[in-house]
Coordinates of C-alpha atoms and ligand atoms in Angstrom, one line a residue:
M884 CA -10.1 25.0 -25.3
P885 CA -13.9 25.4 -25.6
G886 CA -14.8 28.1 -28.2
S887 CA -11.2 29.0 -29.0
L888 CA -8.1 27.6 -30.6
T889 CA -6.0 30.4 -29.0
P890 CA -3.8 28.9 -26.3
V891 CA -4.2 30.3 -22.8
P892 CA -1.1 32.2 -21.8
P893 CA 0.7 30.8 -18.8
A894 CA -0.4 32.0 -15.4
A895 CA 1.8 34.4 -13.4
L896 CA 1.6 31.7 -10.7
R897 CA 3.2 28.2 -10.8
L898 CA 3.9 25.3 -8.5
E899 CA 7.4 24.2 -9.2
I900 CA 7.7 20.4 -8.5
D901 CA 11.1 19.1 -7.7
R902 CA 10.8 15.6 -9.2
A903 CA 14.3 14.5 -8.1
A904 CA 13.4 15.5 -4.5
L905 CA 10.2 13.5 -4.7
A906 CA 12.1 10.4 -6.0
D907 CA 14.8 10.9 -3.3
N908 CA 12.1 11.2 -0.5
W909 CA 10.5 7.9 -1.7
R910 CA 13.9 6.2 -1.6
V911 CA 14.7 7.5 1.9
L912 CA 11.3 6.2 3.2
D913 CA 11.8 2.9 1.4
R914 CA 15.1 2.5 3.1
H915 CA 13.6 3.3 6.5
S916 CA 10.9 0.7 5.7
G917 CA 13.5 -2.0 6.1
T918 CA 12.4 -5.3 4.5
A919 CA 9.0 -3.8 3.7
R920 CA 8.5 -2.0 0.4
A921 CA 7.3 1.6 0.5
G922 CA 4.1 2.4 -1.4
A923 CA 2.7 5.9 -1.8
A924 CA -0.4 7.7 -0.7
V925 CA -1.3 9.8 -3.8
K926 CA -4.9 10.7 -2.7
A927 CA -6.0 14.3 -2.9
D928 CA -4.1 14.8 -6.1
A929 CA -0.9 13.6 -4.5
Y930 CA -1.5 16.1 -1.6
G931 CA -1.8 18.9 -4.2
I932 CA 1.4 18.1 -6.0
G933 CA -0.5 16.7 -9.0
A934 CA -1.1 12.9 -9.0
R935 CA -0.4 12.7 -12.7
V936 CA 3.0 14.4 -12.1
A937 CA 3.8 12.4 -9.0
A938 CA 2.8 8.8 -9.9
P939 CA 5.2 8.3 -12.8
V940 CA 8.1 9.7 -10.8
L941 CA 7.3 7.4 -7.9
R942 CA 6.8 4.4 -10.1
E943 CA 10.1 5.1 -11.8
A944 CA 11.7 5.2 -8.3
G945 CA 10.4 1.7 -7.5
C946 CA 7.0 2.3 -5.9
A947 CA 4.5 -0.5 -6.7
D948 CA 1.5 0.4 -4.5
F949 CA -0.6 3.5 -4.8
F950 CA -3.3 4.6 -2.4
V951 CA -6.1 7.0 -3.3
A952 CA -9.3 7.9 -1.4
H953 CA -11.9 8.4 -4.2
W954 CA -12.8 6.5 -7.3
A955 CA -12.2 9.5 -9.6
E956 CA -8.6 9.6 -8.2
A957 CA -8.1 6.0 -9.2
A958 CA -9.4 6.8 -12.7
E959 CA -6.8 9.6 -13.0
L960 CA -4.0 7.1 -12.4
V961 CA -5.1 4.5 -15.0
G962 CA -2.5 4.4 -17.8
L963 CA 0.2 5.8 -15.5
V964 CA 0.5 2.8 -13.1
P965 CA -0.9 -0.7 -13.4
P966 CA -4.5 -0.8 -12.2
G967 CA -3.8 -3.7 -9.9
A968 CA -1.3 -1.4 -8.0
I969 CA -4.1 1.1 -7.1
S970 CA -6.0 0.8 -3.8
V971 CA -9.1 2.9 -3.2
L972 CA -9.2 3.6 0.5
H973 CA -12.8 4.7 0.9
G974 CA -14.0 1.4 -0.6
P975 CA -17.4 0.8 -2.4
L976 CA -20.5 2.6 -1.0
T977 CA -22.7 1.6 -3.9
A978 CA -23.0 -1.2 -6.5
A979 CA -21.8 1.4 -9.1
D980 CA -18.6 1.8 -7.1
A981 CA -18.0 -2.0 -7.0
G982 CA -18.7 -2.2 -10.8
F983 CA -16.3 0.6 -11.5
A984 CA -13.5 -1.1 -9.5
R985 CA -14.0 -4.3 -11.4
A986 CA -14.1 -2.5 -14.8
L987 CA -10.9 -0.6 -14.0
G988 CA -9.2 -3.5 -12.3
V989 CA -8.3 -1.5 -9.2
K990 CA -8.5 -2.8 -5.7
P991 CA -11.2 -1.5 -3.3
V992 CA -10.2 -1.3 0.3
I993 CA -13.0 -3.1 2.2
N994 CA -13.9 -1.2 5.3
S995 CA -17.0 -2.9 6.7
L996 CA -19.1 -6.1 6.5
A997 CA -21.5 -4.1 4.3
Q998 CA -18.7 -3.3 1.8
A999 CA -17.5 -6.9 1.9
R1000 CA -21.0 -8.1 1.0
L1001 CA -21.4 -5.5 -1.7
W1002 CA -18.1 -6.5 -3.2
L1003 CA -18.9 -10.2 -3.2
A1004 CA -22.4 -9.5 -4.7
A1005 CA -20.7 -7.6 -7.5
G1006 CA -18.6 -10.6 -8.3
G1007 CA -15.6 -9.9 -6.0
G1008 CA -12.0 -10.2 -7.0
V1009 CA -8.8 -9.1 -5.4
C1010 CA -9.3 -6.4 -2.7
D1011 CA -7.6 -5.0 0.4
L1012 CA -9.1 -5.0 3.9
M1013 CA -8.9 -2.2 6.5
V1014 CA -9.1 -3.3 10.1
D1015 CA -9.8 -0.5 12.6
T1016 CA -7.3 -0.8 15.5
G1017 CA -8.2 2.4 17.3
I1018 CA -8.6 5.4 15.1
N1019 CA -12.4 4.8 14.8
R1020 CA -12.6 6.1 11.3
L1021 CA -13.0 3.6 8.5
G1022 CA -12.3 -0.1 9.0
L1023 CA -13.8 -3.3 10.4
P1024 CA -13.7 -3.7 14.2
P1025 CA -11.5 -6.7 15.1
G1026 CA -14.6 -8.5 16.4
E1027 CA -16.1 -8.7 12.9
L1028 CA -13.1 -10.3 11.2
G1029 CA -14.3 -13.8 11.7
D1030 CA -17.5 -13.2 9.6
E1031 CA -18.0 -15.6 6.8
A1032 CA -18.2 -12.7 4.3
I1033 CA -14.6 -11.8 5.2
A1034 CA -13.5 -15.5 4.8
R1035 CA -14.8 -15.4 1.2
L1036 CA -12.7 -12.3 0.2
D1037 CA -9.5 -12.5 -1.9
I1038 CA -7.4 -10.2 0.2
D1039 CA -4.1 -8.8 -0.9
V1040 CA -3.2 -6.2 1.7
L1041 CA -4.5 -6.3 5.3
L1042 CA -4.3 -2.7 6.4
S1043 CA -4.7 -0.7 9.5
H1044 CA -4.0 3.0 10.1
L1045 CA -2.2 4.7 13.1
A1046 CA -3.9 7.6 14.8
S1047 CA -0.8 9.1 16.6
A1048 CA 2.3 7.9 14.8
D1049 CA 3.7 11.4 14.9
E1050 CA 3.8 11.2 18.7
D1051 CA 5.3 8.7 21.2
S1052 CA 1.8 7.7 22.3
P1053 CA 0.8 4.4 24.0
L1054 CA -1.9 4.1 21.4
N1055 CA 0.8 3.1 18.9
G1056 CA 1.6 -0.1 20.7
V1057 CA -2.1 -0.8 21.3
Q1058 CA -2.8 -0.5 17.6
L1059 CA 0.3 -2.6 16.7
A1060 CA -0.9 -5.5 18.9
R1061 CA -4.4 -5.4 17.4
W1062 CA -3.1 -5.3 13.8
R1063 CA -0.9 -8.3 14.6
A1064 CA -3.8 -10.2 16.1
A1065 CA -5.8 -9.6 12.9
H1066 CA -3.0 -11.3 10.9
R1067 CA -4.0 -14.6 12.6
V1068 CA -7.7 -14.2 11.9
V1069 CA -7.7 -13.0 8.2
R1070 CA -6.2 -14.7 5.3
H1071 CA -4.1 -12.2 3.4
R1072 CA -1.0 -11.9 1.2
R1073 CA 0.6 -8.8 2.6
A1074 CA 0.2 -6.5 5.7
S1075 CA 0.5 -2.8 6.0
L1076 CA 0.3 -0.4 9.0
A1077 CA 2.7 2.6 8.8
N1078 CA 2.1 6.0 7.3
S1079 CA 5.1 8.4 7.0
A1080 CA 5.5 8.8 10.7
G1081 CA 4.8 5.2 11.4
I1082 CA 7.8 4.1 9.4
I1083 CA 10.0 5.8 12.0
L1084 CA 8.4 3.8 14.8
G1085 CA 10.6 0.8 13.8
S1086 CA 10.5 -2.5 12.1
D1087 CA 7.6 -3.9 14.2
Y1088 CA 5.4 -1.4 12.4
H1089 CA 6.6 -2.2 8.8
G1090 CA 4.8 -5.4 7.7
D1091 CA 5.2 -5.9 4.0
V1092 CA 4.2 -2.5 2.6
T1093 CA 4.4 1.0 4.1
R1094 CA 2.1 3.9 3.0
P1095 CA 4.0 7.2 3.2
G1096 CA 2.2 10.3 2.0
L1097 CA 3.3 13.6 3.7
A1098 CA 7.0 12.9 3.8
L1099 CA 7.1 12.0 0.1
Y1100 CA 6.0 15.6 -0.6
G1101 CA 8.4 17.3 1.8
G1102 CA 6.6 17.0 5.1
V1103 CA 8.5 16.1 8.3
P1104 CA 6.1 14.5 10.7
R1105 CA 8.7 13.4 13.2
A1106 CA 12.0 15.0 14.2
E1107 CA 13.9 11.8 13.3
L1108 CA 13.3 12.6 9.6
A1109 CA 14.6 16.2 9.8
G1110 CA 17.5 16.8 7.4
Q1111 CA 16.6 13.7 5.3
I1112 CA 13.4 14.9 3.5
R1113 CA 13.7 17.5 0.7
Q1114 CA 11.2 20.2 -0.2
V1115 CA 9.2 19.1 -3.3
A1116 CA 6.5 21.9 -3.8
R1117 CA 7.7 25.4 -4.4
P1118 CA 5.0 28.1 -5.0
Q1119 CA 6.3 30.8 -7.3
A1120 CA 4.7 34.0 -8.6
A1121 CA 5.6 36.7 -11.1
L1122 CA 5.7 40.3 -10.0
M1123 CA 2.7 41.9 -11.7
Q1124 CA 3.3 45.4 -10.6
V1125 CA 5.9 47.4 -8.6
R1126 CA 4.7 50.4 -6.6
N1127 CA 6.5 53.2 -4.7
L1128 CA 4.8 54.1 -1.3
Q1129 CA 5.3 57.2 0.7
A1130 CA 5.3 57.4 4.5
G1131 CA 1.7 57.0 5.7
D1132 CA 0.4 55.1 2.7
T1133 CA -1.5 51.9 3.6
V1134 CA -1.7 48.6 1.9
G1135 CA -4.6 46.3 1.2
Y1136 CA -8.0 45.7 2.7
N1137 CA -8.7 47.4 6.0
A1138 CA -5.3 49.2 5.7
T1139 CA -3.6 47.0 8.2
F1140 CA -0.1 48.0 7.1
T1141 CA 1.1 51.6 7.0
A1142 CA 4.4 52.5 5.3
P1143 CA 6.8 54.0 7.9
G1144 CA 8.7 55.8 5.1
P1145 CA 9.3 55.5 1.4
M1146 CA 9.2 51.9 0.2
R1147 CA 9.2 49.9 -2.9
V1148 CA 6.6 47.1 -2.9
G1149 CA 5.4 44.4 -5.4
V1150 CA 2.1 42.8 -6.2
I1151 CA 1.9 39.1 -7.0
A1152 CA -1.0 36.9 -8.2
L1153 CA -1.1 34.7 -5.1
G1154 CA -4.0 34.9 -2.8
Y1155 CA -6.2 33.0 -0.4
A1156 CA -8.2 31.5 -3.3
D1157 CA -4.9 29.7 -4.2
G1158 CA -4.5 28.4 -0.7
Y1159 CA -2.3 31.2 0.5
L1160 CA -4.6 31.9 3.4
R1161 CA -5.1 35.1 5.4
C1162 CA -3.1 33.7 8.2
W1163 CA 0.0 34.6 6.2
S1164 CA -0.9 38.3 6.4
G1165 CA 2.0 40.2 8.0
V1166 CA 3.6 36.8 8.7
G1167 CA 4.7 35.2 5.4
A1168 CA 7.4 36.1 3.0
M1169 CA 8.6 35.5 -0.6
R1170 CA 12.3 34.9 -1.5
D1171 CA 14.5 36.2 -4.2
G1172 CA 17.6 34.1 -3.7
G1173 CA 18.7 35.0 -0.2
A1174 CA 16.6 38.2 0.1
R1175 CA 13.5 37.9 2.3
L1176 CA 10.4 39.9 1.0
P1177 CA 7.8 40.1 3.7
V1178 CA 4.0 40.1 3.1
L1179 CA 2.6 43.5 3.8
G1180 CA -1.0 43.9 5.0
R1181 CA -3.8 41.5 4.3
V1182 CA -3.6 38.6 1.8
S1183 CA -6.5 39.2 -0.7
M1184 CA -8.3 36.6 -2.8
D1185 CA -6.1 36.9 -5.9
M1186 CA -3.2 39.1 -4.7
T1187 CA -0.6 39.7 -2.1
V1188 CA 1.6 42.7 -1.6
I1189 CA 5.3 42.3 -0.6
D1190 CA 8.1 44.5 0.5
L1191 CA 10.8 44.6 -2.2
G1192 CA 13.3 46.5 0.1
A1193 CA 15.7 43.6 0.3
A1194 CA 15.8 43.1 -3.5
P1195 CA 16.0 46.5 -5.2
M1196 CA 16.9 45.0 -8.6
L1197 CA 13.6 43.1 -9.0
R1198 CA 11.3 44.3 -11.8
E1199 CA 7.9 43.5 -13.1
G1200 CA 7.8 40.1 -14.7
D1201 CA 10.5 38.6 -12.4
W1202 CA 9.7 35.4 -10.6
I1203 CA 10.0 35.0 -6.8
E1204 CA 9.2 32.1 -4.5
A1205 CA 7.1 31.8 -1.4
D1206 CA 8.9 30.7 1.8
Y1207 CA 7.2 27.3 1.9
A1208 CA 9.5 24.7 3.5
L1209 CA 6.7 22.7 5.3
P1210 CA 8.0 22.3 8.9
E1211 CA 8.9 26.0 9.1
A1212 CA 5.9 27.2 7.2
S1213 CA 3.6 25.2 9.5
A1214 CA 5.3 26.7 12.6
A1215 CA 4.9 30.2 11.2
S1216 CA 1.3 29.9 9.9
G1217 CA -0.3 27.6 12.4
L1218 CA -1.5 25.4 9.5
S1219 CA -0.6 21.7 9.5
Q1220 CA 1.9 20.5 6.9
Y1221 CA -0.9 18.5 5.3
E1222 CA -3.1 21.6 5.0
L1223 CA -0.2 23.6 3.5
L1224 CA 0.1 21.1 0.7
T1225 CA -3.5 20.2 0.0
L1226 CA -4.7 23.9 0.0
L1227 CA -2.7 24.8 -3.1
G1228 CA -5.3 25.6 -5.6
R1229 CA -6.1 25.0 -9.3
R1230 CA -4.7 28.3 -10.5
F1231 CA -1.1 27.2 -10.1
A1232 CA 0.4 26.0 -13.3
R1233 CA 1.8 22.6 -12.3
Ligands
PLP2585 C1 -3.4 9.5 4.1 C2 -3.1 8.1 4.5 C3 -1.8 7.6 4.6 C4 -0.6 8.5 4.4 O1 -0.4 9.2 5.6 P1 0.8 10.3 5.8 O2 0.6 10.7 7.3 O3 0.5 11.4 4.9 O4 2.1 9.6 5.6 C5 -1.6 6.3 4.8 N1 -2.7 5.4 5.0 C6 -3.9 5.8 5.0 C7 -5.0 4.9 5.2 C8 -4.2 7.2 4.7 O5 -5.5 7.6 4.7

């Protein structure tokens, strides 16, 4: 602690991570991956769960391939999983990136001829290769796979990424065919196409390694997975203050809620700066066991006010939990399940 040896007291806000649920979700997705082995997308701090919390749990469950987006995210995993098990999806943009990958021993995902040449010029080594089969984001177009720079690469995983795996779209079959065609052009050890939703599209899509992210962390991208994926992230907050309102009293900025009669309400340290966005105003709720405690008025930056009517025994200092099961929370808030996870901010104790 800079300037102080006094420990910082714990926040009145925490993200409870259900490690057993995370491991179970990996096993469910590994089983659905058939003869392929499930890896794990742990980019964006494992979708907000905390990469340093998630990676050891996933590794213990049997995961042997970890996908991040940024170099700093790879550095965070070193020491927790073998460096050779880490793939950096964005690949090298500069010689410094390539040097960093070689120093750490992590695999860059090569996404273009320029990246292939940069990697070779830095000395090369084992890498992965992303072929673009229709998402038009990162990846080599199939027409460039015959280039001599690609022939010189030492490719472990030949990847592609599905644009619409969460829908029954004709694009899935188109991407599958292009990914398969690439297998015949590029020398590689293993192939990978499916994200969480892609795993459910069936064995044609599995290759050797699958790359679930969302469903590991409790997201349900396709109805087929409903009932099989457990909630992992549980935002919890302590009641900072209990207040008694009278009829006509209003709550929060712009006074958007007016008490219809006497009410007991609570203030919690959860706000939009923590990723509990204003779309939850008048929509979201906390839980105390079975009791539902609706959000009253506007969510503020650092605080939210809730109705304690259904839980009269609650007192200051008691902990309650946000209604945050991802499929339901997404339907209620209009945010995607991905956004709901990755929004969760730094002020949560994890
Ligand atoms: C994020 C990502 C994944 C994981 O996708 P989910 O939909 O979260 O399962 C897999 N592959 C790539 C290339 C990604 O960028």
